[in-house]
Short mmCIF file of C-alpha atoms and ligand atoms in Angstrom, two decimals:
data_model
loop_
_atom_site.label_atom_id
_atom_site.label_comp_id
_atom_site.label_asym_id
_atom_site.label_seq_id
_atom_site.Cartn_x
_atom_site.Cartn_y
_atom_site.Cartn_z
CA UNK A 84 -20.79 37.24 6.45
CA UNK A 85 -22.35 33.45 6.80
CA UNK A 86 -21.64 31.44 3.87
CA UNK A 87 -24.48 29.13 2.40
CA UNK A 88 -22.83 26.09 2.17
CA UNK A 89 -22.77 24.07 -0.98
CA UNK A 90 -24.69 20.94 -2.30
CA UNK A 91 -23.46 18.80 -5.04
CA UNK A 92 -25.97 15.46 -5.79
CA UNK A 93 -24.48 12.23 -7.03
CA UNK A 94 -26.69 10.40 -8.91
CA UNK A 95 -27.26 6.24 -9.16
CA UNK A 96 -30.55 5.38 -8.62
CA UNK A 97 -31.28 3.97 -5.59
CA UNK A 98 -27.78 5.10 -3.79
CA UNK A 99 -27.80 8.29 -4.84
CA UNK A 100 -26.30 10.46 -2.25
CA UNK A 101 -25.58 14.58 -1.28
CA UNK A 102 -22.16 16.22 -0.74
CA UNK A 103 -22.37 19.03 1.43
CA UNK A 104 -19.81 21.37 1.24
CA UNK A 105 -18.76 24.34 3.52
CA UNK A 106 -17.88 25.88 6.82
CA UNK A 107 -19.27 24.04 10.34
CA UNK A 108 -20.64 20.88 8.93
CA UNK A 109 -18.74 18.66 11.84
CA UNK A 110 -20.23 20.94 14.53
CA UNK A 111 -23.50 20.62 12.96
CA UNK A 112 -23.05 16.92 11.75
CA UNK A 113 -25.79 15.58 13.38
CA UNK A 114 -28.75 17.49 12.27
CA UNK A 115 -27.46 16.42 8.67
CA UNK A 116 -27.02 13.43 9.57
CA UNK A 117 -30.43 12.91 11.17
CA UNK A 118 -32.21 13.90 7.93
CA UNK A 119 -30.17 11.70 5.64
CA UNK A 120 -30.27 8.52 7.51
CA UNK A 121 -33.14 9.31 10.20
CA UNK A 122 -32.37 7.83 14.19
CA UNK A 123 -30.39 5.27 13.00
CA UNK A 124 -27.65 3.96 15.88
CA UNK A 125 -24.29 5.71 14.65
CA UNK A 126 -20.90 4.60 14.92
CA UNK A 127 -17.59 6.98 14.68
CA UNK A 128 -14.46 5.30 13.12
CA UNK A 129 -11.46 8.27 12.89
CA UNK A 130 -7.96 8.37 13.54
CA UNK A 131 -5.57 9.53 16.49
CA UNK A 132 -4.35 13.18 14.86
CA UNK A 133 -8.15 13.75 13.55
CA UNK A 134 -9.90 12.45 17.00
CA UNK A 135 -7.92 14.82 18.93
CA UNK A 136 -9.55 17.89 16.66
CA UNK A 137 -12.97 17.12 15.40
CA UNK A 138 -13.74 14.05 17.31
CA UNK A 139 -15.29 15.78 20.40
CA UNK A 140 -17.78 18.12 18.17
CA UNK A 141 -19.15 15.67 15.94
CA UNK A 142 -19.77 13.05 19.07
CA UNK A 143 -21.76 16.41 20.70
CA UNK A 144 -23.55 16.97 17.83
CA UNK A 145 -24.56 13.86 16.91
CA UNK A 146 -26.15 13.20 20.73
CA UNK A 147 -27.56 16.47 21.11
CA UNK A 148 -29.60 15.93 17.62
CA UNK A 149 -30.45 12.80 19.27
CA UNK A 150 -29.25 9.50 17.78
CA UNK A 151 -27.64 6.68 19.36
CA UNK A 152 -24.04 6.63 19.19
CA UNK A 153 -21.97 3.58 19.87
CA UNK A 154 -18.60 3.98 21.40
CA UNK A 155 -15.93 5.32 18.66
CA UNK A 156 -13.47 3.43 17.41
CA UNK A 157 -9.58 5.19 16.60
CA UNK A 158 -7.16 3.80 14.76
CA UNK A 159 -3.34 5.29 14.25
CA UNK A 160 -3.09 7.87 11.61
CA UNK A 161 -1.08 7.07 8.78
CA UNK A 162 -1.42 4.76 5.93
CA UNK A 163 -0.14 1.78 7.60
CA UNK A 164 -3.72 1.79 8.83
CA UNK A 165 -5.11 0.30 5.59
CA UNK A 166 -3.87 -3.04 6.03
CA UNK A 167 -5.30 -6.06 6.80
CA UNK A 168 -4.62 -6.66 10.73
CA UNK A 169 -6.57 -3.01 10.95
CA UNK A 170 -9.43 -3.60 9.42
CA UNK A 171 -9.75 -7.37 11.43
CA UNK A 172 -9.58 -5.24 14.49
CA UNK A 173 -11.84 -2.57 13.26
CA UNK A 174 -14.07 -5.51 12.06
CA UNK A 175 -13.73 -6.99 15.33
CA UNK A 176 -14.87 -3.32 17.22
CA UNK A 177 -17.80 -3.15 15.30
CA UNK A 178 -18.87 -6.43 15.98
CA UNK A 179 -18.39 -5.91 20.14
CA UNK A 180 -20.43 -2.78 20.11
CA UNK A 181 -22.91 -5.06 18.79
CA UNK A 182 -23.65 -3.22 15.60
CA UNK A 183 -26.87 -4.61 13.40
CA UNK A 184 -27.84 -4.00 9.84
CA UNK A 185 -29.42 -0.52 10.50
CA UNK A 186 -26.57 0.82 12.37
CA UNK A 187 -24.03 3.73 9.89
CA UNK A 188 -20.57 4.02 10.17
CA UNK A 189 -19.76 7.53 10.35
CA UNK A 190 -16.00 7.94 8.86
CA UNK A 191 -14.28 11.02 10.04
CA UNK A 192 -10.84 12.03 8.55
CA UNK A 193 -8.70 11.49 5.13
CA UNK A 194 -8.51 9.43 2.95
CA UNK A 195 -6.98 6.59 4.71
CA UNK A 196 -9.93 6.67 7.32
CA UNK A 197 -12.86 6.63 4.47
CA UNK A 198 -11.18 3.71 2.56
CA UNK A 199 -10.66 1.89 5.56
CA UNK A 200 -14.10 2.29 6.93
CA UNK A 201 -15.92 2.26 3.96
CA UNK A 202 -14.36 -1.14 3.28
CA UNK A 203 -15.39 -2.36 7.11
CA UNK A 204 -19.31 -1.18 6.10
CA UNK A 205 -19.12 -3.02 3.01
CA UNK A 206 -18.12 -6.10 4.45
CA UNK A 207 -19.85 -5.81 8.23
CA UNK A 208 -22.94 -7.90 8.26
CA UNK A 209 -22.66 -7.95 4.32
CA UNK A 210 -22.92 -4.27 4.26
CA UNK A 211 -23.85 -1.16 6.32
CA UNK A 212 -24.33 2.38 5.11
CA UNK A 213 -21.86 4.48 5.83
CA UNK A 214 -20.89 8.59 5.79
CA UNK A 215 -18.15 10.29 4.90
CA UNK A 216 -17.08 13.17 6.69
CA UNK A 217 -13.79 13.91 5.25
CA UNK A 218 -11.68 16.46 7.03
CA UNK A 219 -8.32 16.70 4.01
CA UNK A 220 -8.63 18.19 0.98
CA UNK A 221 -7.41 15.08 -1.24
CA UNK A 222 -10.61 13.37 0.69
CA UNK A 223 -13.16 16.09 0.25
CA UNK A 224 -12.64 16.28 -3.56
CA UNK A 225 -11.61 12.94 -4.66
CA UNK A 226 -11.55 9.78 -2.51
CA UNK A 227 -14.80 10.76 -0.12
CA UNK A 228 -16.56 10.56 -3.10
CA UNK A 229 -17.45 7.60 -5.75
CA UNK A 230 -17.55 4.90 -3.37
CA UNK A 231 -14.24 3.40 -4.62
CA UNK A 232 -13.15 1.81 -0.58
CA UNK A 233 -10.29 -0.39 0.01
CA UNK A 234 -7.05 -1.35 1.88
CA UNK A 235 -3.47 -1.89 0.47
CA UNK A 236 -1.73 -5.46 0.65
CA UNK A 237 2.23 -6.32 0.14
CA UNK A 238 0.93 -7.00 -3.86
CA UNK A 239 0.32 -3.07 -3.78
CA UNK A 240 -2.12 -0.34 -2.94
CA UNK A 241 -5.89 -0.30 -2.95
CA UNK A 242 -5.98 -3.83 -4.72
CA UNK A 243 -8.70 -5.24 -1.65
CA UNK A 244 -11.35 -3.21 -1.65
CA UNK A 245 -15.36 -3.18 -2.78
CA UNK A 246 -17.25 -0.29 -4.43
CA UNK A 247 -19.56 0.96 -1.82
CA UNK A 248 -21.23 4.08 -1.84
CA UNK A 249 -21.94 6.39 1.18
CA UNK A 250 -25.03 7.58 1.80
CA UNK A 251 -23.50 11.57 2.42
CA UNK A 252 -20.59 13.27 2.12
CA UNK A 253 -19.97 16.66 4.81
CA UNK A 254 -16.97 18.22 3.89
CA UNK A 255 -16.40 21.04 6.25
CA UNK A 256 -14.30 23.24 5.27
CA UNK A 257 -13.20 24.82 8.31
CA UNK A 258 -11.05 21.19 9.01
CA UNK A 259 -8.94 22.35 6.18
CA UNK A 260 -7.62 25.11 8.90
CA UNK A 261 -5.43 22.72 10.38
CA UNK A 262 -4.27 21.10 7.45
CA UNK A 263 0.02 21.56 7.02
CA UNK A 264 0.30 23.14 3.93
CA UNK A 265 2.13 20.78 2.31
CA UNK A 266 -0.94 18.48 2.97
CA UNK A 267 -3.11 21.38 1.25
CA UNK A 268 -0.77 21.57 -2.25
CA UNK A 269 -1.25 17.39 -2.48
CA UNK A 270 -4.97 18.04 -2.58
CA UNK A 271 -4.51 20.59 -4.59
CA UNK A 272 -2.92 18.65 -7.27
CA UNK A 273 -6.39 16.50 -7.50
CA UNK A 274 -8.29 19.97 -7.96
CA UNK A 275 -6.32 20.74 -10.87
CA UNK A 276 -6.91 16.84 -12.15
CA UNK A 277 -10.05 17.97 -13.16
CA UNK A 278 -9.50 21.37 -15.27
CA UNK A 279 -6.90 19.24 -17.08
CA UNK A 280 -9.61 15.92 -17.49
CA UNK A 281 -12.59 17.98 -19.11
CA UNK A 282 -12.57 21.74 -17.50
CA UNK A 283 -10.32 24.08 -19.25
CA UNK A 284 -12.40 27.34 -18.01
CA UNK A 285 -11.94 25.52 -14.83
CA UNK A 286 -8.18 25.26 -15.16
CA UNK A 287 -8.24 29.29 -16.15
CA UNK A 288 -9.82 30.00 -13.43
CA UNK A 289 -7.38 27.90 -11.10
CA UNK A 290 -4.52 30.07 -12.80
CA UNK A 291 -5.78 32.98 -11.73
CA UNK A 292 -7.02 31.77 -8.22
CA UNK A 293 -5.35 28.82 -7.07
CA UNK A 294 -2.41 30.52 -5.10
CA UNK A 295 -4.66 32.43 -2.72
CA UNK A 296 -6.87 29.41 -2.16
CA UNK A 297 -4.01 27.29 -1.13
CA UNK A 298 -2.99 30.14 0.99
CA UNK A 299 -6.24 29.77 2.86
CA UNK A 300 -8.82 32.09 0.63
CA UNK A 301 -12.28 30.60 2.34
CA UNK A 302 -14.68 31.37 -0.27
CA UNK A 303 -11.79 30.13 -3.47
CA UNK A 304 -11.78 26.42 -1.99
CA UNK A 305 -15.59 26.30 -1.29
CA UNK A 306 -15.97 27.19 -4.62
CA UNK A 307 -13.10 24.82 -6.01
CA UNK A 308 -14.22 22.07 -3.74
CA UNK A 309 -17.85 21.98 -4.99
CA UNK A 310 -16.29 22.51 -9.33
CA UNK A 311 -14.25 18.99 -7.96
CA UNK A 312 -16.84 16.98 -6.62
CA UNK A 313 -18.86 18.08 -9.27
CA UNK A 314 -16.86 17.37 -11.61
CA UNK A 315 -16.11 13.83 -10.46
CA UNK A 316 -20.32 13.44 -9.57
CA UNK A 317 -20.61 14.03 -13.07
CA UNK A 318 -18.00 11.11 -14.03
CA UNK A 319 -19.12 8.75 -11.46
CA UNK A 320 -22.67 8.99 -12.00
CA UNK A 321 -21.99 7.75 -15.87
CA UNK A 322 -19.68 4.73 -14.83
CA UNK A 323 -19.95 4.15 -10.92
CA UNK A 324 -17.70 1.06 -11.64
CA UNK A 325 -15.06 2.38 -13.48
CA UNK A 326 -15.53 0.46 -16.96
CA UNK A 327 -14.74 2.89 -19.42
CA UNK A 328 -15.16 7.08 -18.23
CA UNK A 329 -14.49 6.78 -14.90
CA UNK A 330 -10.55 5.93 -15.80
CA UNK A 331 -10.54 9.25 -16.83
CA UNK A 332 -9.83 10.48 -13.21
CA UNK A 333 -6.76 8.42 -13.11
CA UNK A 334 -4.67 11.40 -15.25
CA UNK A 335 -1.35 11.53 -13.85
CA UNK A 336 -1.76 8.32 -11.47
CA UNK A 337 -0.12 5.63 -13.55
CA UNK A 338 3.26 7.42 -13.66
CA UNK A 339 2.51 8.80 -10.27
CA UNK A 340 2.03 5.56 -8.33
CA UNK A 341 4.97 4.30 -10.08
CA UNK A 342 6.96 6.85 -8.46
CA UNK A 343 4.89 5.76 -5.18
CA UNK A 344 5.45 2.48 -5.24
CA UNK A 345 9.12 3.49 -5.46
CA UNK A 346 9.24 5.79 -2.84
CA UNK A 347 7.54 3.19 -0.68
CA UNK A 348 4.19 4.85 0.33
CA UNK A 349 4.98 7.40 3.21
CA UNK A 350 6.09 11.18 3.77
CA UNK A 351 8.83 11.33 1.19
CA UNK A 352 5.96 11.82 -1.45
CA UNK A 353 2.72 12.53 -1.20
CA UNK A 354 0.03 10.77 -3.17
CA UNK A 355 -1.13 14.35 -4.20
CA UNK A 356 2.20 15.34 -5.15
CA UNK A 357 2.53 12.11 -7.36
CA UNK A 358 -0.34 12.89 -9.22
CA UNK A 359 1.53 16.69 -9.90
CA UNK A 360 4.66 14.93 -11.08
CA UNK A 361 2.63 12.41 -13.12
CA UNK A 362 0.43 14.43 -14.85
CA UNK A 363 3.09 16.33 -16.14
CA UNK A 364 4.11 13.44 -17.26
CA UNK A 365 1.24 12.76 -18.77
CA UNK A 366 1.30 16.02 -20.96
CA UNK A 367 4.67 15.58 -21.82
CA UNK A 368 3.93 11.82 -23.27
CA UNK A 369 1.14 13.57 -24.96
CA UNK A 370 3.24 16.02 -26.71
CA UNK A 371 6.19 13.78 -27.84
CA UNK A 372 3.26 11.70 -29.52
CA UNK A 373 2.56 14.78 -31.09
CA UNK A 374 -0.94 14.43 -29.50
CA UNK A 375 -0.62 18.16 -27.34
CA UNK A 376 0.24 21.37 -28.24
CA UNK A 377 3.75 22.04 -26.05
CA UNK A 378 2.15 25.29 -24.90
CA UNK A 379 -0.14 23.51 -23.15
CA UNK A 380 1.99 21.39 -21.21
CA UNK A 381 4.15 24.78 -20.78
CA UNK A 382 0.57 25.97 -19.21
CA UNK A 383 0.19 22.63 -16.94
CA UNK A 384 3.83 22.87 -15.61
CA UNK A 385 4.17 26.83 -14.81
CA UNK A 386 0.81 26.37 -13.07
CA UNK A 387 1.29 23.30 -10.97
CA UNK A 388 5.39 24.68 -10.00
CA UNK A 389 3.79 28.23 -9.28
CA UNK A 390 1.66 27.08 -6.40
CA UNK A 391 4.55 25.20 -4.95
CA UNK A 392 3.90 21.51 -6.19
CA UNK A 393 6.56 19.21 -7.43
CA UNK A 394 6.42 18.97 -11.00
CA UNK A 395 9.27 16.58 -12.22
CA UNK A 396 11.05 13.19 -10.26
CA UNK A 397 14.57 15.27 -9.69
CA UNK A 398 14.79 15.59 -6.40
CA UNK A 399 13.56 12.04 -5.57
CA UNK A 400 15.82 8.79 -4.99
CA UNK A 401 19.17 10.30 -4.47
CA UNK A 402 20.15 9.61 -8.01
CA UNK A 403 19.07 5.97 -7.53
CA UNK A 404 15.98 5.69 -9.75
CA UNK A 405 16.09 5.11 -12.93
CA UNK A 406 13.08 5.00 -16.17
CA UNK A 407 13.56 1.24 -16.42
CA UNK A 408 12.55 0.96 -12.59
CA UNK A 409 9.71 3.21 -12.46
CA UNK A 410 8.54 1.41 -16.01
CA UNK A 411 8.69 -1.98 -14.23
CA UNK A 412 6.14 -0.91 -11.59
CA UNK A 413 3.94 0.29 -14.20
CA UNK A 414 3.80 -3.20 -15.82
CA UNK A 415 2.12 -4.14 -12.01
CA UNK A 416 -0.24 -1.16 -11.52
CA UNK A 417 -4.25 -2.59 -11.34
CA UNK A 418 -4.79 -1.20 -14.47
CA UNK A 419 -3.00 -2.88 -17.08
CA UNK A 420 -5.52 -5.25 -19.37
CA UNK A 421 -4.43 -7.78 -21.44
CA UNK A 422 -1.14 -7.02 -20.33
CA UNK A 423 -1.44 -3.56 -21.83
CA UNK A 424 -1.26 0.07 -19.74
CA UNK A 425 -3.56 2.31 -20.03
CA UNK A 426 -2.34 5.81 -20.37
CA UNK A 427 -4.67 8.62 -19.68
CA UNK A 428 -3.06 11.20 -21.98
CA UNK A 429 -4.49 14.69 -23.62
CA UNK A 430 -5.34 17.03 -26.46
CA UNK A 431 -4.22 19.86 -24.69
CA UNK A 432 -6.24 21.00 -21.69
CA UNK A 433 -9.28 19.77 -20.65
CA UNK A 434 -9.27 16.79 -23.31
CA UNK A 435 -7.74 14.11 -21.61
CA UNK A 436 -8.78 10.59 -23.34
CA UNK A 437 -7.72 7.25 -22.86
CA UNK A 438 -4.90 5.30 -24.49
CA UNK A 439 -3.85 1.38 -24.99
CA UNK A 440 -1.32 2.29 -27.69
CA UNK A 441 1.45 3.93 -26.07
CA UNK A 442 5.27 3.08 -26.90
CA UNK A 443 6.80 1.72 -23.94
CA UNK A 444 10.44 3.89 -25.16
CA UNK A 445 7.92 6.87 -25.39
CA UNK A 446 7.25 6.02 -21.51
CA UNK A 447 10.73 5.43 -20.92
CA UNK A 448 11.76 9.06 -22.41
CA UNK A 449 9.01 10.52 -20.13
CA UNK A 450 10.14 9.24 -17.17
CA UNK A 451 13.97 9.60 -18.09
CA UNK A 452 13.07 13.26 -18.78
CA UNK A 453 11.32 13.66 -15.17
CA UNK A 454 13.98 12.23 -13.62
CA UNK A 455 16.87 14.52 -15.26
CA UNK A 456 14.36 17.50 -14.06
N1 LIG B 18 -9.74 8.42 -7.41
C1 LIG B 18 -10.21 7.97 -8.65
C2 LIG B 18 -11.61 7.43 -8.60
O1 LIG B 18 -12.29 7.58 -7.61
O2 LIG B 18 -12.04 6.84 -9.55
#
């Protein structure tokens, strides 16, 4: 059977943009390509792991539908690629292959490689458009979309970066094949984000579903890919520039990138699995301020733990960490106003809402909590 593949709109005026979603969208990149930003010259940034797999195809495809395409430019994979030095010498490629206004950065891989080179075409020349073909699941239904592009400095992560929005989004879904399943759960965690934000049929259905579409179910994550980006489409489109809504999608990320920034960024945790931990977090700050019924956060942990994600800070540390720690690095995260956190807590599922007021020995009992398992 050949699956239609899916099409989500973004809307914001003038840079309004598609998100294609489905099987064979690197092989066919180019015809998409062609009709979303015509014979424009093209340039490839991607990284070492995801050059070796898709790299070849898209190059084909984008020559036999006829455009221009400058040489591509690889960086290592990992997240030590969103630094500064990187993007000088991505800046630096760009600007020997003679790029010019008109030319589109075509950024092919996770999230690391569609912050990084969305950043480079906001900055190149004072801006050139850009695609995102994302090839993880975290990228295809959070950061490939929304335009939020950036690079981490020793202060912390993401804090120099530029809201620039691509001009299309392919998210083929048959570069999730190769994707170690622990890789799969972490974007996973992001899918469930929004059921919990403002999708509680959405959530449902994940309970009944979401096992056999992180075992590989073809038609489940088409379908739970395109209720993400949708989802977060929806969000964006109302505050592109996160001043109000938009913070929304940060449930679970304020305890989860204080566990981050204590783990120190790399494989011992996940960003995806940070956002599992934190949003249970989340719920359970909710319910001890008597804001959430307990069976929901019951409902939030049993799901999340059933398909294999982490969902307290046990095992992390070695017995090390401590809630006055993890607390600290909340007092740094970008967020804070005034000097003040913002919590993204909920009603129960599928009302999260934002919060100023939160007791910092609430937060401390949270954490203390996660970290006793
Ligand atoms: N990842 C959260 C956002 O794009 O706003």
């Amino acid at each position: 059977m050949t699956r239609q593949n899916s099409i989500v709109p973004v809307a914001l005026d003038d840079r309004s943009y598609d998100i294609h979603i489905g099987p064979g969208l690197i092989r066919n990149a180019g015809a998409h390509i062609r009709d979303a930003v015509g014979d424009r010259p093209l340039v490839v940034l991607t990284d070492s792991a995801v050059a070796e797999l898709h790299l070849s195809p898209l190059l084909d495809s984008l020559r036999a539908a006829g455009s221009r395409v400058l040489d591509p430019i690889v960086v290592p994979s990992g997240e030590a690629s969103k630094d500064m030095e990187k993007l000088g010498e991505v800046m630096d490629a760009l600007l020997s292959r003679g790029i010019e206004r008109k030319t589109v950065l075509v950024a092919l891989g996770g999230g690391v490689v569609g912050d990084l080179g969305g950043f480079a075409a906001a900055i190149a020349l004072r801006g050139i458009d850009f695609i995102q073909v994302p090839t993880t699941l975290l990228s295809q239904v959070d950061s490939s979309v929304g335009g939020k592009t950036g690079i981490n400095s020793r202060h912390g992560k993401n804090l120099i970066g530029a809201f620039h929005q691509p001009r299309l989004v392919l998210a083929d879904t048959d570069s999730l094949k190769t994707l170690p399943r622990r890789e799969v759960l972490a974007g996973y965690a992001e899918v469930v984000k929004y059921g919990l934000i403002d999708r509680p049929d959405f959530f449902t259905w994940l309970e009944a579903n979401g096992k056999a579409l992180v075992d590989g179910d073809d038609a489940l994550l088409m379908e739970a890919i395109r209720v993400s980006c949708a989802a977060k489409a929806d969000i964006v489109g109302q505050d592109e520039k996160e001043s109000g809504l938009r913070e929304l999608l940060n449930l679970g990320h304020t305890f989860g990138h204080a566990l981050e920034a204590e783990a120190g960024y790399g494989a011992t945790l996940l960003h995806g699995e940070s956002v599992a931990i934190g949003m249970v977090m989340a719920f359970d700050l909710s319910v001890r301020m008597g804001l959430c019924p307990a069976g929901d956060l019951a409902r939030v942990r049993a799901h999340l733990s059933d398909v294999g994600l982490p969902i307290s800070a046990a095992h992390l540390g070695g017995g090390t960490w401590t809630a006055d720690k993890l607390a600290a690095h909340m007092a740094k995260d970008k967020k804070v106003k005034d000097g003040r956190v913002t919590f993204i807590l909920a009603r129960g599922i599928g009302k999260a809402f934002r919060c100023a007021d939160v007791a910092l020995e609430d937060v401390k009992e949270v954490l203390a909590a996660s970290l006793a398992g």
